[in-house]
Coordinates of C-alpha atoms and ligand atoms in Angstrom, one line a residue:
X1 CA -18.0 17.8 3.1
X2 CA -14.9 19.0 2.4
X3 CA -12.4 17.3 -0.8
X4 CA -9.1 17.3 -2.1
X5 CA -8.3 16.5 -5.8
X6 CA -4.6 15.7 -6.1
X7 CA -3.2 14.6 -9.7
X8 CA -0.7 12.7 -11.0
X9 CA 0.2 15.9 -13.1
X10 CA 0.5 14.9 -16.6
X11 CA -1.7 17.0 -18.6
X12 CA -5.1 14.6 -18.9
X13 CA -4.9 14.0 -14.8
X14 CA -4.5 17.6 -14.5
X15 CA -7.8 18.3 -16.7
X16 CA -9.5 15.6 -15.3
X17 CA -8.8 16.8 -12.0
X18 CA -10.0 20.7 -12.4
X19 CA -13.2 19.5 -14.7
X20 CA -14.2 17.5 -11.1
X21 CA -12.9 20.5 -8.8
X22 CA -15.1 22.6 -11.2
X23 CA -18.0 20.2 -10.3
X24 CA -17.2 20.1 -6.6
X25 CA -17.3 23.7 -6.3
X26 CA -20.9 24.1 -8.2
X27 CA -22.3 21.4 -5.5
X28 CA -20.9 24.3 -3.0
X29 CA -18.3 21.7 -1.8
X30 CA -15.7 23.0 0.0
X31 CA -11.5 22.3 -1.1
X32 CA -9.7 21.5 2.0
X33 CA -5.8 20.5 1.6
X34 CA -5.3 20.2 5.4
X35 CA -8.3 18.4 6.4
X36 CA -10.2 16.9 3.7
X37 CA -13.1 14.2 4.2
X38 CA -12.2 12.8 1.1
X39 CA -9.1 12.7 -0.9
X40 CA -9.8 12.3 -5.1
X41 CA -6.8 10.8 -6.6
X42 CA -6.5 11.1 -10.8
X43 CA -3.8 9.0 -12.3
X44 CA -3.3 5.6 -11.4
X45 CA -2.3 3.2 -8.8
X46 CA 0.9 5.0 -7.8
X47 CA -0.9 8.5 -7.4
X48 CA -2.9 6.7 -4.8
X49 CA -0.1 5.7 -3.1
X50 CA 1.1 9.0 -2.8
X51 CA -1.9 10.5 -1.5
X52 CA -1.9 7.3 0.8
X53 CA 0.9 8.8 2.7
X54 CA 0.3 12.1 2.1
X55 CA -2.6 11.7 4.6
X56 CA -1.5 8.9 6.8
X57 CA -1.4 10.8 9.7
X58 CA -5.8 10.8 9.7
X59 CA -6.5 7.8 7.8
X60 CA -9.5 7.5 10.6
X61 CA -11.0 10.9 8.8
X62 CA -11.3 10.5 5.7
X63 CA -11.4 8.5 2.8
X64 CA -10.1 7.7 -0.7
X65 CA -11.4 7.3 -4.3
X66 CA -9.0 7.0 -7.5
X67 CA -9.8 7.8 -11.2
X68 CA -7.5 6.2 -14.1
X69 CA -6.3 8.5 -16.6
X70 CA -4.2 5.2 -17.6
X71 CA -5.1 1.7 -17.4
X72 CA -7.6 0.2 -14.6
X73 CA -6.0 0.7 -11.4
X74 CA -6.5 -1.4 -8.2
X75 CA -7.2 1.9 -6.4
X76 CA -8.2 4.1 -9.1
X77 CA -10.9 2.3 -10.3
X78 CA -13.4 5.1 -11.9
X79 CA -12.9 6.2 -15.7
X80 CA -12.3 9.9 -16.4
X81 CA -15.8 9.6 -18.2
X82 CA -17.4 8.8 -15.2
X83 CA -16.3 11.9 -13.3
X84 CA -19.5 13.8 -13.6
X85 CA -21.6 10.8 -12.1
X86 CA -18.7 10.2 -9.5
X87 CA -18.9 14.1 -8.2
X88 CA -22.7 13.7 -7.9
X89 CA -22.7 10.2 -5.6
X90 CA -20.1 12.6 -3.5
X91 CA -22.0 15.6 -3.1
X92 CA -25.4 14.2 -3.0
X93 CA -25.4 10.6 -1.3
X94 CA -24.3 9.4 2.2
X95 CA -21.6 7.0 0.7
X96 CA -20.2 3.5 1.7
X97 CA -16.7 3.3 3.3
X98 CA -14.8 -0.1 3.1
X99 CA -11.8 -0.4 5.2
X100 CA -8.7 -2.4 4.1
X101 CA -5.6 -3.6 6.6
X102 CA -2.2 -1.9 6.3
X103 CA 1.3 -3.1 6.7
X104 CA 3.2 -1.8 10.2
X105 CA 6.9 -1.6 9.7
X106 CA 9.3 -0.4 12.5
X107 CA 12.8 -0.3 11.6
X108 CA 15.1 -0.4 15.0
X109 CA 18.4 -0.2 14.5
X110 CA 21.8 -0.1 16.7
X111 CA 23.4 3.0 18.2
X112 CA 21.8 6.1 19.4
X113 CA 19.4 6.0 16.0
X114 CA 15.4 5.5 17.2
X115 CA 13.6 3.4 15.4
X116 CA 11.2 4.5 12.5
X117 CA 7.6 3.3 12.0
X118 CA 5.9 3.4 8.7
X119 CA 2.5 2.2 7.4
X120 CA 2.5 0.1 4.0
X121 CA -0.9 0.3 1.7
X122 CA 0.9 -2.0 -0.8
X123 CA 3.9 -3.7 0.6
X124 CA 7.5 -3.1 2.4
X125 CA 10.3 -4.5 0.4
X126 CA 13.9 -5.8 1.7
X127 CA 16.8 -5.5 -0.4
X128 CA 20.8 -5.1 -0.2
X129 CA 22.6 -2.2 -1.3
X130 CA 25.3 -4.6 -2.3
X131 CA 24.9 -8.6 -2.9
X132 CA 22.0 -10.5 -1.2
X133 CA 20.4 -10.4 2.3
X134 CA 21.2 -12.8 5.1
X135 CA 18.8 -12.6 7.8
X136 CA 17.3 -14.4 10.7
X137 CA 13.3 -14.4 10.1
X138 CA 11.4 -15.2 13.6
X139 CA 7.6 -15.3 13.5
X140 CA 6.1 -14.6 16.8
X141 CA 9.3 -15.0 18.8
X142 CA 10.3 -18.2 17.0
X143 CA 13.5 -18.6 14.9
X144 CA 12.2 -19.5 11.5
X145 CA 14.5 -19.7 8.9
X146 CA 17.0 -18.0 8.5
X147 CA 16.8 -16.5 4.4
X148 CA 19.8 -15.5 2.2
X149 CA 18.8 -14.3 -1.1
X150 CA 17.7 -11.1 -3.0
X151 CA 15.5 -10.1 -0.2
X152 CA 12.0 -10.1 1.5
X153 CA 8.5 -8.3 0.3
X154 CA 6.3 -7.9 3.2
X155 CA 2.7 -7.4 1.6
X156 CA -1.0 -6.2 2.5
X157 CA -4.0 -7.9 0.7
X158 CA -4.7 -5.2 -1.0
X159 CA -0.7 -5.3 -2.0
X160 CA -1.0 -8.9 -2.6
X161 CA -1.7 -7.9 -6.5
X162 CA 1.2 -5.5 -6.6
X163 CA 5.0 -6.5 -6.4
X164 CA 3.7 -9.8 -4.1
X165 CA 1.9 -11.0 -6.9
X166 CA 5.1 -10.6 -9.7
X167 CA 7.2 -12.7 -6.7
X168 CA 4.8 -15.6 -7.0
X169 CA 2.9 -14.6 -4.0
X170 CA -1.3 -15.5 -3.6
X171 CA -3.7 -13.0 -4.2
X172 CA -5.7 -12.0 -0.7
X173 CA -9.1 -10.8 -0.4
X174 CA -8.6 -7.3 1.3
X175 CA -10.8 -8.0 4.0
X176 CA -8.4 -10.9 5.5
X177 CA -6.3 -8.9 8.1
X178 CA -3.3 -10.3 7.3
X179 CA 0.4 -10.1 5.9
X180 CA 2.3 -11.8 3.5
X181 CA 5.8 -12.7 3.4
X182 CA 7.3 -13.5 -0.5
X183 CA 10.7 -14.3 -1.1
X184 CA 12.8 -13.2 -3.8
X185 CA 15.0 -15.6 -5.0
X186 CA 16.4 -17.5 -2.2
X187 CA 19.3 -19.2 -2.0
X188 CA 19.0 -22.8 -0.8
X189 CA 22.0 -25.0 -0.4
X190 CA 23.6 -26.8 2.1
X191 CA 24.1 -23.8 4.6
X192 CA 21.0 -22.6 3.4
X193 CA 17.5 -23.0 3.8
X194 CA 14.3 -21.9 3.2
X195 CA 10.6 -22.8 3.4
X196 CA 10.6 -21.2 -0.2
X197 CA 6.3 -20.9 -0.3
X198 CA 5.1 -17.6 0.4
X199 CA 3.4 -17.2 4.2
X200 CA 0.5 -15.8 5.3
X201 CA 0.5 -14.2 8.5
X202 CA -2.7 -13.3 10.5
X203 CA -3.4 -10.1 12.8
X204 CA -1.0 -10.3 16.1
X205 CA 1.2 -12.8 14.6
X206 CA 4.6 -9.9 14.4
X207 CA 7.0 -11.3 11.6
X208 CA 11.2 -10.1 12.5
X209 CA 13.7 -9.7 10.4
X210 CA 17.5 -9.6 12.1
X211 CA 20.0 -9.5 10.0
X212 CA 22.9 -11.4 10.7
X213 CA 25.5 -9.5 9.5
X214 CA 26.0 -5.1 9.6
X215 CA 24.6 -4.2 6.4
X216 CA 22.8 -1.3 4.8
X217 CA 19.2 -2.3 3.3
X218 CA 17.4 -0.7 0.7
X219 CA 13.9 -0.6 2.1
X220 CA 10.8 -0.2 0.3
X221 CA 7.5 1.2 1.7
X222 CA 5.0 1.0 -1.2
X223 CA 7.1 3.7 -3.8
X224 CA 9.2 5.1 -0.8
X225 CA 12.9 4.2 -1.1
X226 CA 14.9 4.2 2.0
X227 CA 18.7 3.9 2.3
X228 CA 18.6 1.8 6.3
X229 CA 22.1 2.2 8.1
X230 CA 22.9 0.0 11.4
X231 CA 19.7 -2.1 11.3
X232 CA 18.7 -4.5 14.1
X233 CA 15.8 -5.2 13.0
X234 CA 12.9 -5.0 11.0
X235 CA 9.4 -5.8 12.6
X236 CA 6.1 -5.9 10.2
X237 CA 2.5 -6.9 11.4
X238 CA -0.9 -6.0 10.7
X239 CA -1.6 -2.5 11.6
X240 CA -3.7 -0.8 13.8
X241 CA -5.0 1.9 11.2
X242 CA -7.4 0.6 8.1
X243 CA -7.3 2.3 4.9
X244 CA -10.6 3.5 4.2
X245 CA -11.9 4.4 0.3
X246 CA -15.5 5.3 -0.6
X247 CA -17.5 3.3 -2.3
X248 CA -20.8 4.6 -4.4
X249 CA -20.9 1.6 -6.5
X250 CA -20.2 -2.7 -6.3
X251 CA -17.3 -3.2 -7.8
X252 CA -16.1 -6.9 -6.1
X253 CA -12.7 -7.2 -5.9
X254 CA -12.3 -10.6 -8.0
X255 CA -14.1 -8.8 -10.7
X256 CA -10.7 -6.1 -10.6
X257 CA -8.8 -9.0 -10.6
X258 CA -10.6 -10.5 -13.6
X259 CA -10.5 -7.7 -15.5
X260 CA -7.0 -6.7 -14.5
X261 CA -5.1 -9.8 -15.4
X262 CA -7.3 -12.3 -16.8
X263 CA -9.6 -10.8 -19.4
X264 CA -7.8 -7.1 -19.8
Ligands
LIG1 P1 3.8 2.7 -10.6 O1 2.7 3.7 -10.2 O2 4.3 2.7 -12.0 O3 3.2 1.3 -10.2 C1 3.8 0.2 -10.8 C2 2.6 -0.7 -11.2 O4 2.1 -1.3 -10.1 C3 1.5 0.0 -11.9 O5 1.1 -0.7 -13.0 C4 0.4 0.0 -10.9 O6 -0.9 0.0 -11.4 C5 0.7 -1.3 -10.2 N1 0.1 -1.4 -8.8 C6 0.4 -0.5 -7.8 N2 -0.4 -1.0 -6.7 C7 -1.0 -2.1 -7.1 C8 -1.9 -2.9 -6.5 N3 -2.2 -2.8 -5.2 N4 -2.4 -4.0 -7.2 C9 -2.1 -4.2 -8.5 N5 -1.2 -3.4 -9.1 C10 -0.7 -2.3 -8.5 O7 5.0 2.9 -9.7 P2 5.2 3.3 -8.2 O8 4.4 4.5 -7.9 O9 6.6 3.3 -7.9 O10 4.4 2.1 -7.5 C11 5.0 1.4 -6.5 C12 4.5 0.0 -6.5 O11 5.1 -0.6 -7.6 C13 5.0 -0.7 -5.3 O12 4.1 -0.6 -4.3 C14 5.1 -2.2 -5.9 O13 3.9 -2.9 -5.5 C15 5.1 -2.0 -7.4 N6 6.3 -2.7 -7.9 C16 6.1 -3.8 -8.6 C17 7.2 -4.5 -9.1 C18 6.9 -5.7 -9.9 O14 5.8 -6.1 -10.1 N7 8.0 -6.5 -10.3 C19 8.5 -4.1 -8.7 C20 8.6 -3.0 -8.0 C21 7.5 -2.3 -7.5

């Protein structure tokens, strides 16, 4: 089994982090930052993310587990005094993997450009450099509305509690392969018109966004900002790939979501 411990590198993530390396190394574990079977992530939610697409390139290898040096994370779910107990499930025990959907986002755009595909573990988000967004949105072919406001968020489930759920989008189970389209703040007059609900797409059903006018976009994937020149379009769908994390204890998922916004 070989590991990576990446922090978040503030000074208790980075003790954290060598305390479990320390561990790792007495179980005779072996630290790999090419190919690693599992990646430990210490900080929080956005470390995660990082390591997400540090390794996105052989999601189908390995897996993911976070630890919080801050407050209960969706992905870094394990408490820094839990580290001893976590390094022990990983060296000793055959662990559970559960696998969660991600986000595909290909960016075409006009002119001898290619187009760019990403993978999303949270969400892509849609934004102007200047003004709002007009764009035609077609869902599997179909015109469907065509939106003019402050712009689009694209989620996974597993995103659904992120920047969807601030937008007044549902909260997914991450098992539904799915994606889900939030608005933020559309305009809706005369010329205007939007369903204004957010949507839930299932797998194979390829959501497009055209805009209708040349424009540069600020684009979002998870905390990636891109500056988008000449766009076409923007195509986002299910993925492929599945995120896979470790799993050496239950921990359901409404439970994280209890605890994260209801009780916490
Ligand atoms: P960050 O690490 O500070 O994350 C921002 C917050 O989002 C943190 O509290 C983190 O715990 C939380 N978060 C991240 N993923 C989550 C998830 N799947 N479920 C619930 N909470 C989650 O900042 P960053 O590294 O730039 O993180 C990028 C993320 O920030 C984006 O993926 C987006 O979801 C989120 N975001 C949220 C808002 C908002 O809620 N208004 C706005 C912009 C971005």
């Amino acid at each position: 089994m070989k590991y990576v411990v990446r922090s978040r590198g503030d000074h208790e993530s980075n003790v954290i982090s060598q305390k479990i390396k320390n561990y790792l190394q007495e179980f005779q574990l072996i630290e790999s930052k090419e190919a690693p079977d599992i990646v430990i992530s210490v900080g929080g939610d956005g470390t995660l993310l990082e390591a997400f697409h540090q390794y996105n390139h052989r999601l189908d290898e390995m897996s993911f587990v976070g630890v919080h040096t801050g407050h209960l994370g969706f992905y870094a779910d394990w408490q820094p005094d839990e580290v001893e107990k976590l390094v022990i499930h990983i060296a000793k025990t055959p662990f559970k993997v559960v696998e969660y959907p991600l986000l595909e986002v290909i960016i075409r755009h006009y002119g001898e450009k290619k187009s760019e595909r990403y993978l999303a573990l949270n969400e892509c988000s849609v934004k102007s450099t200047e003004g709002s967004i007009v764009m035609d949105i077609e869902i599997r072919g179909e015109l469907f509305e065509t939106f003019r406001g402050d712009g689009l968020c694209i989620s996974t489930p597993s995103g659904s509690t992120a920047y969807n759920k601030a937008l007044g989008g549902a909260i997914l189970h991450p098992s539904l392969a799915s994606i889900q389209l939030a608005e933020m703040a559309s305009i809706n007059n005369r010329v205007y018109r939007t369903v204004g609900s957010p949507l839930v797409l299932p797998q194979h059903h390829t959501c497009l966004l055209r805009p209708i006018k040349e424009a540069d976009f600020q684009v979002t994937i998870d905390h990636l900002t891109l500056l988008q020149q000449d766009v076409k379009s923007i195509q986002c769908r299910v993925a492929e790939e599945k995120v896979r994390f470790a799993r050496f204890r239950p921990f359901p998922f409404w439970k994280r979501v209890k605890e994260s916004f209801v009780t916490g």
